[in-house]
Amino acid sequence: MKIERKLILSNIINGAFIILIGFFAFQNLNLVLTKLRFVEIADDLNASFLEMRLSEKNYFLYKDKQALVQIQSNIEKTLETIAGVRDDITRAIGETDLKELVAHLYAYAAVVEEARTTGSPADAQLETRLRAEGKGLKEFSDSITHLERKRVNDIILSSKWILIFSFWVILVSALFIGHFISQKILRSLREIVKLTKSISEGNFNRIEGFQSNDELGSVITAINSMSEELGHREEELIQSKKLASLGILTAGVAHELTNPLNNISMIAQTYAEVYDNLSEKDRIEFMQKVEGETERIRQIVKNLLDFSKPKDASPVEADINAVIQKTLTLVQNMIDVSNIETTVHLGDGLPHVFIDEHQMQQVLVNFVTNAVQATAAGGRIVISSRPGKNNGSVEISVADTGKGIPPEYLPHIFDPFFSTKGEGGTGLGLSVSYGIIKSHHGEIRVESKVGVGTTFTIELPQYSAQSQRQDNLTTEDKEVLELRQK
Amino acid sequence: MATSRIMVIDDEKIVGDMAKLSLEQDGYSVETFLNAEPALKRLQEEQFDVVVTDYKMKGIDGMEVLKTVKEHYPKTQVIMITAFANLDAAIEALRRDVHDFFPKPVKIKELKLSIKRALEKQA
């Protein structure tokens, strides 16, 4: 369900709850009002009953039948009052209690009537009956009044508890729903932050395990497909950068081809010149020389073709020095043409690394090309390899005595499309190199001083059986592995 | 007439070897070097009539050779060959009194003709 719908639903539920509580509170208040109205009436009646009892006492005290008439008039008034507010009373105390009250009144009236017409104040039996009826009426009336007061208290008390209870229910449910939804949003946001961070480091992963159909689900699906798309773009970028550096390389390699071609030309001309003086063995030697030179050409062309071929990254165990040597055959001529001195220091007995040779060549070609472009004729480029600072790692560096990179540019040199070469640069070389080294779990560093030179250093982890296994694993397997390590 | 002495300096061994073969057939005495340093040392020991040098070499390059030869042995003629058609280098070489300037691949017949003219000029 969408988060928006969840929020609406939870609001509806809380709203309904509030309405329900309001309804109950309203009902209770109405009831309380009814009861209070009755208590008010009952107070009036009680006053009236009290008056009757007073007249009753006067009758026995002063033997005056006028007191009985007073009682009768009071009874009549009371019955009239009851008839006037009959509905209110029925609602408050019910039909039965009302009938009983009226019955008590009639019984009392009957005794009063009897006393007025036939009785005498000296009749002890009549006196007892009259007093008993009067007392009964007053007591009944008092008891219902008392009961109703108690009910009013009960209703108010229960309303209070319902209100307190529902306050907590609403508070807890609002907090719970709020917490649940915000937790879910935060969790996805954390995943998204993690993924974008890994994308910025060149790992185009996916967020797995989020199968919700809500807005977050759509955001995560969008981010996943973006990551995938970026991965494709990166591959395209690597290939296009490779083709760009191929252009530079081709110029250098073309020069390199001139040497064997010149040699073949020299051999052919000399062959024709000195043909008559050659023995058969000499002639065969001449042809072998031609063969040797064509083999040289073939190697140069093969190197170039190998470099240009688009290939999926296929890391293998490799000797980094061999890769450096192979790269040098591609760039040596470019360096020579620029009249720059090259020094190569390759460390002995370096641990093997787990790399894609072509991608690594691409990085090295990029470094050397940058170095050549930054260095004036007569400058120096030092290419070296040595054991790295981390356990078993290998460091490769390309240092030049070129113009250096201004400190304000340093933080940006690995950003895509950042270039200081004007129209000549695409601004992609170093960012592609960065991506390649990151995907090899390596580090890339740069030190530069304006006017002194620049050193690019790569640090690659040592080859191990585990690194090979890990690279062959599926994403799912990797997650399991990560969980286990945690 | 004594045999003319010719020195060939080129870091491609085949260039020297082939030049030596065809020039020796024409009766010249030829010595070849793969770089300039031993060649210049050899010039101190023996006089050469013509020095054929590559322009682009590791260490001392063809222009240095031309400069040194013209400074110390003004009579010796220098022919420069280069794989790079470099106009600036050609102009500088002419300024430094180079006898001839050939792009690679060298036509041996042209080279021989140029050597012949150099020897005539020297005489």
Coordinates of C-alpha atoms in Angstrom, one line a residue:
Chain A
M1 CA 0.0 0.0 0.0
K2 CA 1.2 3.5 -0.7
I3 CA 2.5 5.5 2.2
E4 CA 0.1 8.3 1.3
R5 CA -2.8 5.9 1.6
K6 CA -1.4 4.5 4.9
L7 CA -1.3 8.0 6.3
I8 CA -4.8 8.8 5.2
L9 CA -6.1 5.5 6.6
S10 CA -4.4 6.1 10.0
N11 CA -5.8 9.6 10.1
I12 CA -9.3 8.3 9.3
I13 CA -9.0 5.7 12.1
N14 CA -7.8 8.2 14.6
G15 CA -10.5 10.7 13.4
A16 CA -13.2 8.0 13.8
F17 CA -11.9 7.2 17.3
I18 CA -12.1 10.9 18.2
I19 CA -15.7 11.2 16.9
L20 CA -16.7 8.1 18.8
I21 CA -15.3 9.5 22.0
G22 CA -17.0 12.8 21.3
F23 CA -20.3 10.9 20.8
F24 CA -19.9 9.0 24.0
A25 CA -19.0 12.2 25.9
F26 CA -22.1 13.9 24.4
Q27 CA -24.3 11.0 25.4
N28 CA -22.9 11.0 28.9
L29 CA -23.4 14.7 29.3
N30 CA -27.0 14.4 28.1
L31 CA -27.6 11.7 30.7
V32 CA -25.9 13.7 33.4
L33 CA -28.1 16.7 32.4
T34 CA -31.3 14.5 32.6
K35 CA -30.2 13.1 36.0
L36 CA -29.4 16.6 37.3
R37 CA -32.8 17.8 36.1
F38 CA -34.4 15.0 38.0
V39 CA -32.3 15.7 41.1
E40 CA -33.6 19.3 40.9
I41 CA -37.2 18.1 40.6
A42 CA -36.5 15.6 43.4
D43 CA -35.2 18.4 45.6
D44 CA -38.5 20.3 45.0
L45 CA -40.5 17.2 45.8
N46 CA -38.5 16.5 48.8
A47 CA -39.1 20.0 50.1
S48 CA -42.7 19.5 49.4
F49 CA -42.7 16.1 51.3
L50 CA -40.9 17.7 54.2
E51 CA -43.6 20.4 54.4
M52 CA -46.2 17.6 54.4
R53 CA -44.5 15.9 57.3
L54 CA -44.3 19.2 59.1
S55 CA -48.1 19.7 58.7
E56 CA -48.5 16.1 59.8
K57 CA -46.6 16.8 63.0
N58 CA -48.6 20.1 63.5
Y59 CA -51.8 18.0 63.2
F60 CA -50.8 15.7 66.0
L61 CA -49.4 18.5 68.1
Y62 CA -52.2 21.0 67.7
K63 CA -55.0 18.6 66.8
D64 CA -56.0 21.0 63.9
K65 CA -57.6 19.4 60.9
Q66 CA -56.6 22.4 58.9
A67 CA -53.1 20.9 58.8
L68 CA -54.5 17.8 57.0
V69 CA -56.1 20.1 54.4
Q70 CA -52.7 21.7 53.9
I71 CA -51.2 18.2 53.3
Q72 CA -53.8 17.4 50.8
S73 CA -53.2 20.6 48.9
N74 CA -49.5 19.8 49.0
I75 CA -50.1 16.3 47.6
E76 CA -52.3 17.7 44.9
K77 CA -49.6 20.2 43.9
T78 CA -47.0 17.5 44.0
L79 CA -49.0 15.3 41.7
E80 CA -49.5 18.2 39.3
T81 CA -45.8 18.8 39.3
I82 CA -45.0 15.2 38.7
A83 CA -47.5 15.1 35.8
G84 CA -45.9 18.2 34.4
V85 CA -42.3 16.7 34.3
R86 CA -43.4 13.1 34.0
D87 CA -41.2 12.6 30.9
D88 CA -38.1 14.0 32.6
I89 CA -38.7 11.8 35.7
T90 CA -39.4 8.7 33.6
R91 CA -36.2 9.2 31.7
A92 CA -34.2 9.7 34.9
I93 CA -35.6 7.0 37.2
G94 CA -37.7 4.8 35.0
E95 CA -41.4 3.9 34.9
T96 CA -41.4 1.5 37.8
D97 CA -39.8 3.9 40.4
L98 CA -42.1 6.6 39.2
K99 CA -45.2 4.4 39.7
E100 CA -44.0 3.4 43.1
L101 CA -43.5 7.0 44.1
V102 CA -47.0 7.9 42.8
A103 CA -48.4 4.9 44.6
H104 CA -46.7 6.0 47.9
L105 CA -48.3 9.5 47.4
Y106 CA -51.7 8.0 46.8
A107 CA -51.4 5.8 49.8
Y108 CA -50.4 8.7 51.9
A109 CA -53.2 10.8 50.5
A110 CA -55.7 8.0 51.3
V111 CA -54.6 7.9 55.0
V112 CA -54.7 11.8 55.2
E113 CA -58.2 11.8 53.7
E114 CA -59.3 9.1 56.2
A115 CA -57.9 11.1 59.1
R116 CA -59.6 14.3 57.9
T117 CA -63.0 12.8 57.5
T118 CA -63.4 10.1 60.1
G119 CA -60.4 10.1 62.3
S120 CA -59.5 11.9 65.5
P121 CA -56.0 13.2 66.4
A122 CA -56.3 10.9 69.5
D123 CA -56.5 7.8 67.4
A124 CA -53.2 6.2 68.1
Q125 CA -53.5 3.6 65.3
L126 CA -54.3 6.2 62.7
E127 CA -51.4 8.3 63.9
T128 CA -49.1 5.3 63.5
R129 CA -50.3 4.6 59.9
L130 CA -50.2 8.3 58.9
R131 CA -46.6 8.6 60.3
A132 CA -45.6 5.4 58.6
E133 CA -46.9 6.4 55.2
G134 CA -45.4 9.8 55.5
K135 CA -42.1 8.4 56.5
G136 CA -42.2 5.7 53.7
L137 CA -42.9 8.4 51.1
K138 CA -40.0 10.6 52.3
E139 CA -37.6 7.7 52.6
F140 CA -38.4 6.4 49.1
S141 CA -38.0 9.8 47.6
D142 CA -34.7 10.3 49.5
S143 CA -33.4 7.0 48.4
I144 CA -34.0 7.6 44.7
T145 CA -32.6 11.1 45.0
H146 CA -29.5 9.7 46.6
L147 CA -29.3 6.9 44.0
E148 CA -29.5 9.4 41.2
R149 CA -26.8 11.6 42.7
K150 CA -24.6 8.6 42.9
R151 CA -25.4 7.7 39.2
V152 CA -24.4 11.2 38.1
N153 CA -21.1 10.8 40.0
D154 CA -20.6 7.4 38.3
I155 CA -21.3 8.8 34.9
I156 CA -18.9 11.7 35.3
L157 CA -16.2 9.4 36.7
S158 CA -16.6 6.8 33.9
S159 CA -16.5 9.7 31.3
K160 CA -13.3 10.9 32.9
W161 CA -11.7 7.4 32.6
I162 CA -13.0 7.0 29.0
L163 CA -11.4 10.3 28.1
I164 CA -8.1 9.4 29.7
F165 CA -8.1 6.0 28.1
S166 CA -8.9 7.2 24.6
F167 CA -6.3 10.0 24.9
W168 CA -3.7 7.4 25.5
V169 CA -5.0 5.1 22.7
I170 CA -4.9 7.9 20.2
L171 CA -1.5 9.1 21.4
V172 CA 0.0 5.7 21.2
S173 CA -1.5 4.8 17.9
A174 CA -0.4 8.1 16.4
L175 CA 3.1 7.7 17.8
F176 CA 3.3 4.1 16.6
I177 CA 2.1 4.8 13.1
G178 CA 4.3 7.9 12.9
H179 CA 7.3 5.9 14.1
F180 CA 6.6 3.0 11.8
I181 CA 6.3 5.2 8.7
S182 CA 9.3 7.4 9.6
Q183 CA 11.4 4.3 10.3
K184 CA 10.6 2.9 7.0
I185 CA 11.4 6.1 5.2
L186 CA 14.6 6.5 7.2
R187 CA 15.7 3.0 6.4
S188 CA 15.2 3.5 2.7
L189 CA 16.9 6.8 2.9
R190 CA 19.9 5.2 4.6
E191 CA 20.0 2.6 1.8
I192 CA 19.8 5.3 -0.8
V193 CA 22.6 7.3 0.9
K194 CA 24.7 4.1 1.0
L195 CA 24.1 3.4 -2.6
T196 CA 24.8 6.9 -3.9
K197 CA 28.0 6.8 -1.9
S198 CA 29.1 3.5 -3.5
I199 CA 28.1 4.9 -6.9
S200 CA 30.3 7.9 -6.3
E201 CA 33.1 5.4 -5.6
G202 CA 32.5 3.7 -8.9
N203 CA 30.5 0.7 -7.6
F204 CA 27.2 0.5 -9.5
N205 CA 25.4 -1.7 -7.0
R206 CA 21.6 -2.2 -6.5
I207 CA 19.5 -1.8 -3.4
E208 CA 18.1 -5.3 -2.8
G209 CA 15.3 -6.6 -0.5
F210 CA 12.9 -3.7 -0.9
Q211 CA 9.8 -5.1 -2.5
S212 CA 7.3 -2.5 -1.4
N213 CA 4.8 -1.0 -3.8
D214 CA 4.8 2.4 -2.1
E215 CA 6.5 5.6 -3.1
L216 CA 9.8 4.4 -1.5
G217 CA 9.6 1.3 -3.7
S218 CA 9.3 3.5 -6.8
V219 CA 12.2 5.7 -5.7
I220 CA 14.4 2.7 -5.0
T221 CA 13.4 1.1 -8.4
A222 CA 14.3 4.4 -10.1
I223 CA 17.6 4.6 -8.2
N224 CA 18.4 1.0 -9.1
S225 CA 17.8 1.5 -12.7
M226 CA 19.8 4.8 -12.6
S227 CA 22.7 2.9 -11.0
E228 CA 22.5 0.2 -13.7
E229 CA 22.4 2.9 -16.4
L230 CA 25.4 4.6 -14.9
G231 CA 27.2 1.3 -14.9
H232 CA 26.6 1.0 -18.7
R233 CA 27.6 4.6 -19.2
E234 CA 30.8 4.0 -17.3
E235 CA 31.6 1.1 -19.6
E236 CA 30.9 3.2 -22.6
L237 CA 33.0 6.0 -21.1
I238 CA 36.0 3.6 -20.5
Q239 CA 35.7 2.4 -24.1
S240 CA 35.4 5.9 -25.6
K241 CA 38.4 7.2 -23.5
K242 CA 40.3 4.2 -24.7
L243 CA 39.6 5.1 -28.3
A244 CA 40.6 8.7 -27.5
S245 CA 44.0 7.6 -26.1
L246 CA 44.3 5.2 -29.0
G247 CA 44.4 8.3 -31.2
I248 CA 47.4 9.6 -29.3
L249 CA 49.0 6.2 -29.2
T250 CA 48.5 5.7 -32.9
A251 CA 50.7 8.8 -33.7
G252 CA 53.5 7.4 -31.5
V253 CA 53.1 3.9 -32.9
A254 CA 53.1 5.2 -36.5
H255 CA 56.6 6.6 -35.7
E256 CA 57.6 3.3 -34.3
L257 CA 56.5 1.6 -37.5
T258 CA 58.8 3.8 -39.6
N259 CA 61.9 2.1 -38.2
P260 CA 61.2 -1.4 -39.4
L261 CA 59.7 0.0 -42.6
N262 CA 62.9 2.0 -43.2
N263 CA 64.9 -1.1 -42.5
I264 CA 63.0 -3.2 -45.0
S265 CA 63.5 -0.5 -47.6
M266 CA 67.3 -0.4 -46.8
I267 CA 67.5 -4.2 -47.0
A268 CA 65.7 -4.3 -50.3
Q269 CA 67.8 -1.5 -51.9
T270 CA 71.0 -3.0 -50.6
Y271 CA 69.9 -6.5 -51.8
A272 CA 69.5 -5.1 -55.3
E273 CA 72.8 -3.1 -55.1
V274 CA 75.0 -6.0 -53.9
Y275 CA 73.1 -8.9 -55.4
D276 CA 75.9 -10.1 -57.7
N277 CA 78.4 -10.3 -54.8
L278 CA 76.1 -12.3 -52.6
S279 CA 76.4 -16.0 -51.9
E280 CA 73.2 -18.0 -51.6
K281 CA 73.6 -18.1 -47.8
D282 CA 73.9 -14.3 -47.8
R283 CA 70.7 -14.0 -49.8
I284 CA 68.8 -16.2 -47.4
E285 CA 70.2 -14.0 -44.5
F286 CA 68.9 -10.9 -46.3
M287 CA 65.4 -12.4 -46.5
Q288 CA 65.5 -13.5 -42.9
K289 CA 66.3 -9.9 -41.9
V290 CA 63.2 -8.8 -43.9
E291 CA 61.2 -11.4 -42.0
G292 CA 62.6 -10.2 -38.7
E293 CA 61.5 -6.6 -39.5
T294 CA 58.0 -7.7 -40.5
E295 CA 57.7 -9.6 -37.3
R296 CA 58.6 -6.4 -35.5
I297 CA 55.8 -4.6 -37.3
R298 CA 53.4 -7.3 -36.6
Q299 CA 54.1 -7.1 -32.8
I300 CA 53.6 -3.3 -32.8
V301 CA 50.3 -3.6 -34.7
K302 CA 49.1 -6.5 -32.4
N303 CA 49.8 -4.4 -29.3
L304 CA 47.8 -1.6 -30.6
L305 CA 44.9 -3.8 -31.7
D306 CA 44.9 -5.6 -28.4
F307 CA 44.7 -2.3 -26.6
S308 CA 41.8 -1.0 -28.7
K309 CA 39.6 -4.1 -28.6
P310 CA 36.5 -3.6 -26.4
K311 CA 36.6 -6.2 -23.8
D312 CA 34.6 -7.0 -20.7
A313 CA 36.7 -6.7 -17.6
S314 CA 38.2 -10.0 -16.9
P315 CA 40.6 -9.8 -14.0
V316 CA 43.4 -12.4 -13.9
E317 CA 46.4 -13.0 -11.7
A318 CA 49.2 -10.9 -13.3
D319 CA 52.7 -9.7 -12.8
I320 CA 52.4 -5.9 -12.8
N321 CA 56.0 -5.4 -14.2
A322 CA 55.1 -7.4 -17.3
V323 CA 52.0 -5.1 -17.8
I324 CA 54.2 -2.0 -17.4
Q325 CA 56.7 -3.3 -20.0
K326 CA 53.9 -4.0 -22.4
T327 CA 52.5 -0.6 -21.9
L328 CA 55.9 1.0 -22.5
T329 CA 56.1 -0.5 -26.0
L330 CA 52.9 1.4 -26.8
V331 CA 54.1 4.8 -25.4
Q332 CA 57.9 4.7 -25.7
N333 CA 57.9 6.3 -29.1
M334 CA 55.6 9.1 -28.0
I335 CA 58.0 9.8 -25.2
D336 CA 61.0 9.7 -27.5
V337 CA 59.5 12.0 -30.0
S338 CA 58.8 14.6 -27.3
N339 CA 62.5 14.4 -26.3
I340 CA 61.8 13.3 -22.8
E341 CA 64.0 11.0 -20.9
T342 CA 62.4 7.9 -19.4
T343 CA 63.6 6.0 -16.4
V344 CA 62.0 2.7 -15.4
H345 CA 62.6 1.2 -12.0
L346 CA 60.7 -2.1 -11.6
G347 CA 60.8 -3.7 -8.1
D348 CA 62.0 -7.3 -7.9
G349 CA 59.8 -10.1 -6.6
L350 CA 56.6 -8.1 -6.3
P351 CA 53.5 -10.0 -5.3
H352 CA 51.1 -10.8 -8.1
V353 CA 48.0 -8.7 -8.5
F354 CA 44.5 -9.5 -9.6
I355 CA 43.8 -7.1 -12.5
D356 CA 42.3 -6.7 -16.0
E357 CA 45.5 -6.2 -18.0
H358 CA 43.9 -4.1 -20.7
Q359 CA 42.2 -1.7 -18.2
M360 CA 45.5 -1.4 -16.3
Q361 CA 47.3 -0.7 -19.5
Q362 CA 44.7 2.0 -20.2
V363 CA 45.4 3.6 -16.9
L364 CA 49.1 3.6 -17.4
V365 CA 48.9 4.9 -20.9
N366 CA 46.7 7.7 -19.6
F367 CA 49.2 8.6 -16.9
V368 CA 52.2 8.5 -19.3
T369 CA 50.3 10.6 -21.9
N370 CA 49.4 13.2 -19.2
A371 CA 53.0 13.2 -18.1
V372 CA 54.3 13.7 -21.6
Q373 CA 51.9 16.5 -22.3
A374 CA 52.8 18.2 -19.0
T375 CA 56.5 17.9 -19.5
A376 CA 58.7 20.1 -21.7
A377 CA 61.4 18.7 -23.9
G378 CA 64.5 17.7 -21.9
G379 CA 62.3 16.7 -18.9
R380 CA 62.1 13.3 -17.2
I381 CA 59.5 10.7 -16.6
V382 CA 60.1 8.0 -14.0
I383 CA 57.9 4.9 -14.1
S384 CA 58.4 2.6 -11.1
S385 CA 56.9 -0.3 -9.2
R386 CA 57.5 -1.3 -5.6
P387 CA 55.9 -3.0 -2.7
G388 CA 52.9 -1.0 -1.3
K389 CA 52.3 0.3 2.2
N390 CA 49.5 -2.1 2.9
N391 CA 50.1 -5.8 3.5
G392 CA 51.1 -7.4 0.3
S393 CA 50.0 -4.6 -2.0
V394 CA 51.9 -3.2 -5.0
E395 CA 52.5 0.4 -5.8
I396 CA 53.0 1.7 -9.3
S397 CA 53.9 5.4 -9.9
V398 CA 54.4 7.6 -12.9
A399 CA 56.4 10.8 -12.0
D400 CA 57.2 13.7 -14.3
T401 CA 59.2 16.9 -14.0
G402 CA 56.4 18.8 -15.7
K403 CA 54.6 22.0 -14.9
G404 CA 52.6 20.5 -12.0
I405 CA 49.0 20.9 -11.0
P406 CA 47.9 24.0 -9.1
P407 CA 46.7 23.1 -5.6
E408 CA 43.2 24.4 -6.3
Y409 CA 42.7 22.0 -9.2
L410 CA 43.9 18.9 -7.3
P411 CA 40.6 18.1 -5.6
H412 CA 38.9 18.0 -9.0
I413 CA 41.3 16.2 -11.3
F414 CA 39.4 12.9 -11.0
D415 CA 36.0 14.5 -11.7
P416 CA 34.6 13.7 -15.1
F417 CA 35.0 16.4 -17.7
F418 CA 37.5 18.4 -15.6
S419 CA 40.3 19.3 -17.9
T420 CA 43.1 21.9 -17.7
K421 CA 44.3 21.2 -21.3
G422 CA 41.8 23.5 -23.0
E423 CA 40.4 22.1 -26.2
G424 CA 42.9 19.2 -26.3
G425 CA 41.5 17.4 -23.3
T426 CA 38.2 15.5 -22.8
G427 CA 38.5 15.6 -19.0
L428 CA 37.7 12.0 -18.9
G429 CA 41.1 10.3 -18.8
L430 CA 41.7 10.5 -15.0
S431 CA 38.0 10.0 -14.1
V432 CA 38.0 6.8 -16.1
S433 CA 41.3 5.7 -14.6
Y434 CA 39.9 6.4 -11.1
G435 CA 36.9 4.2 -12.0
I436 CA 39.1 1.4 -13.2
I437 CA 41.3 1.5 -10.1
K438 CA 38.3 1.6 -7.7
S439 CA 36.8 -1.4 -9.4
H440 CA 40.1 -3.2 -8.8
H441 CA 39.7 -2.3 -5.1
G442 CA 42.8 -0.2 -5.4
E443 CA 43.8 3.3 -4.4
I444 CA 44.9 6.2 -6.6
R445 CA 46.9 9.1 -5.3
V446 CA 48.4 12.3 -6.7
E447 CA 51.1 14.5 -5.5
S448 CA 52.0 17.7 -7.4
K449 CA 54.0 20.8 -7.0
V450 CA 53.7 23.6 -9.5
G451 CA 56.9 23.9 -11.5
V452 CA 58.4 20.8 -9.9
G453 CA 56.3 17.9 -11.3
T454 CA 53.5 15.5 -10.6
T455 CA 53.4 11.9 -9.4
F456 CA 50.5 9.6 -9.9
T457 CA 50.5 6.5 -7.7
I458 CA 48.3 3.5 -7.8
E459 CA 48.1 1.0 -5.0
L460 CA 46.7 -2.5 -5.9
P461 CA 45.9 -5.2 -3.4
Q462 CA 47.8 -8.5 -3.6
Y463 CA 46.4 -11.3 -5.6
S464 CA 44.8 -14.0 -3.5
A465 CA 42.6 -17.0 -4.1
Q466 CA 39.9 -15.2 -2.2
S467 CA 40.0 -12.1 -4.4
Q468 CA 39.4 -14.3 -7.4
R469 CA 36.6 -16.1 -5.8
Q470 CA 34.9 -12.9 -4.6
D471 CA 35.0 -11.5 -8.1
N472 CA 33.2 -14.5 -9.5
L473 CA 30.4 -14.4 -6.9
T474 CA 27.0 -13.1 -7.6
T475 CA 25.7 -10.0 -5.8
E476 CA 23.6 -12.2 -3.6
D477 CA 26.5 -14.3 -2.6
K478 CA 28.5 -11.2 -1.7
E479 CA 25.7 -9.9 0.5
V480 CA 25.7 -13.2 2.4
L481 CA 29.4 -13.0 2.8
E482 CA 29.2 -9.4 4.1
L483 CA 26.6 -10.4 6.6
R484 CA 28.7 -13.3 7.8
Q485 CA 31.7 -11.0 8.2
K486 CA 29.6 -8.6 10.3
Chain B
M1 CA 94.0 8.2 -54.3
A2 CA 93.5 6.9 -50.7
T3 CA 90.2 5.1 -49.9
S4 CA 87.6 7.5 -48.6
R5 CA 86.6 6.9 -45.0
I6 CA 82.9 7.0 -44.2
M7 CA 81.3 6.8 -40.7
V8 CA 77.6 5.7 -40.3
I9 CA 75.8 6.4 -37.0
D10 CA 72.3 5.0 -36.6
D11 CA 70.6 3.3 -33.6
E12 CA 69.0 0.9 -36.1
K13 CA 71.6 -1.8 -36.6
I14 CA 70.3 -2.8 -40.0
V15 CA 70.7 0.8 -41.4
G16 CA 74.4 0.7 -40.6
D17 CA 74.9 -2.9 -41.8
M18 CA 73.2 -2.2 -45.2
A19 CA 74.9 1.1 -45.8
K20 CA 78.2 -0.6 -45.0
L21 CA 77.6 -3.4 -47.5
S22 CA 76.6 -1.2 -50.4
L23 CA 79.2 1.6 -49.7
E24 CA 82.0 -0.9 -49.3
Q25 CA 81.0 -2.4 -52.7
D26 CA 81.8 1.1 -54.2
G27 CA 85.2 1.0 -52.6
Y28 CA 84.7 3.1 -49.5
S29 CA 86.0 2.2 -46.1
V30 CA 83.0 2.2 -43.7
E31 CA 82.7 2.1 -39.9
T32 CA 79.2 1.9 -38.2
F33 CA 78.1 2.9 -34.7
L34 CA 74.8 2.5 -32.9
N35 CA 75.2 5.7 -30.9
A36 CA 77.1 8.9 -31.1
E37 CA 79.4 8.6 -28.1
P38 CA 81.8 5.9 -29.3
A39 CA 81.6 7.5 -32.8
L40 CA 82.8 10.8 -31.6
K41 CA 85.6 9.1 -29.6
R42 CA 86.6 7.3 -32.8
L43 CA 86.7 10.6 -34.7
Q44 CA 89.4 11.8 -32.3
E45 CA 91.6 8.8 -33.3
E46 CA 91.0 8.7 -37.1
Q47 CA 90.0 11.2 -39.7
F48 CA 86.8 10.5 -41.6
D49 CA 85.8 12.1 -44.8
V50 CA 82.0 11.8 -44.4
V51 CA 79.9 11.2 -41.4
V52 CA 76.3 9.9 -42.1
T53 CA 74.3 10.3 -38.9
D54 CA 70.7 9.7 -37.8
Y55 CA 69.1 12.8 -36.3
K56 CA 67.0 11.2 -33.6
M57 CA 69.1 9.1 -31.2
K58 CA 69.3 8.4 -27.5
G59 CA 71.9 10.3 -25.7
I60 CA 73.9 12.6 -28.1
D61 CA 71.7 13.3 -31.1
G62 CA 72.5 14.0 -34.7
M63 CA 72.6 17.8 -34.2
E64 CA 75.2 17.4 -31.5
V65 CA 77.3 15.2 -33.8
L66 CA 77.0 17.8 -36.5
K67 CA 78.0 20.6 -34.1
T68 CA 81.0 18.7 -32.7
V69 CA 82.2 17.5 -36.1
K70 CA 82.0 21.0 -37.7
E71 CA 83.8 22.5 -34.6
H72 CA 86.7 20.1 -34.5
Y73 CA 86.9 18.7 -38.0
P74 CA 85.6 21.3 -40.4
K75 CA 86.7 19.4 -43.5
T76 CA 84.6 16.4 -42.6
Q77 CA 81.2 16.5 -44.4
V78 CA 78.1 15.5 -42.5
I79 CA 75.0 14.0 -44.0
M80 CA 71.9 13.8 -41.7
I81 CA 69.1 11.3 -42.1
T82 CA 65.9 11.5 -40.1
A83 CA 62.6 9.6 -39.7
F84 CA 60.8 12.7 -38.7
A85 CA 60.3 15.3 -41.4
N86 CA 61.2 18.2 -39.2
L87 CA 61.6 21.5 -40.9
D88 CA 63.1 23.3 -37.9
A89 CA 65.8 20.6 -37.6
A90 CA 66.5 20.8 -41.3
I91 CA 67.0 24.6 -41.2
E92 CA 69.2 24.4 -38.1
A93 CA 71.3 21.7 -39.8
L94 CA 71.7 23.8 -42.9
R95 CA 72.7 26.7 -40.7
R96 CA 75.3 24.5 -39.2
D97 CA 76.7 23.6 -42.6
V98 CA 75.3 20.1 -43.1
H99 CA 76.1 18.7 -46.4
D100 CA 72.8 17.0 -47.0
F101 CA 69.6 16.2 -45.2
F102 CA 67.6 13.0 -46.1
P103 CA 64.3 11.7 -44.8
K104 CA 63.9 8.0 -44.1
P105 CA 63.7 5.7 -45.8
V106 CA 67.0 6.7 -47.5
K107 CA 67.4 6.0 -51.1
I108 CA 70.8 4.3 -51.3
K109 CA 71.5 5.6 -54.7
E110 CA 70.8 9.2 -53.6
L111 CA 72.9 8.7 -50.5
K112 CA 75.8 7.5 -52.7
L113 CA 75.5 10.4 -55.0
S114 CA 75.4 12.8 -52.0
I115 CA 78.6 11.1 -50.6
K116 CA 80.3 11.5 -53.9
R117 CA 79.5 15.2 -54.1
A118 CA 80.6 15.6 -50.5
L119 CA 84.0 14.1 -51.3
E120 CA 84.3 16.3 -54.4
K121 CA 83.5 19.4 -52.2
Q122 CA 86.1 18.3 -49.8
A123 CA 88.7 17.9 -52.5

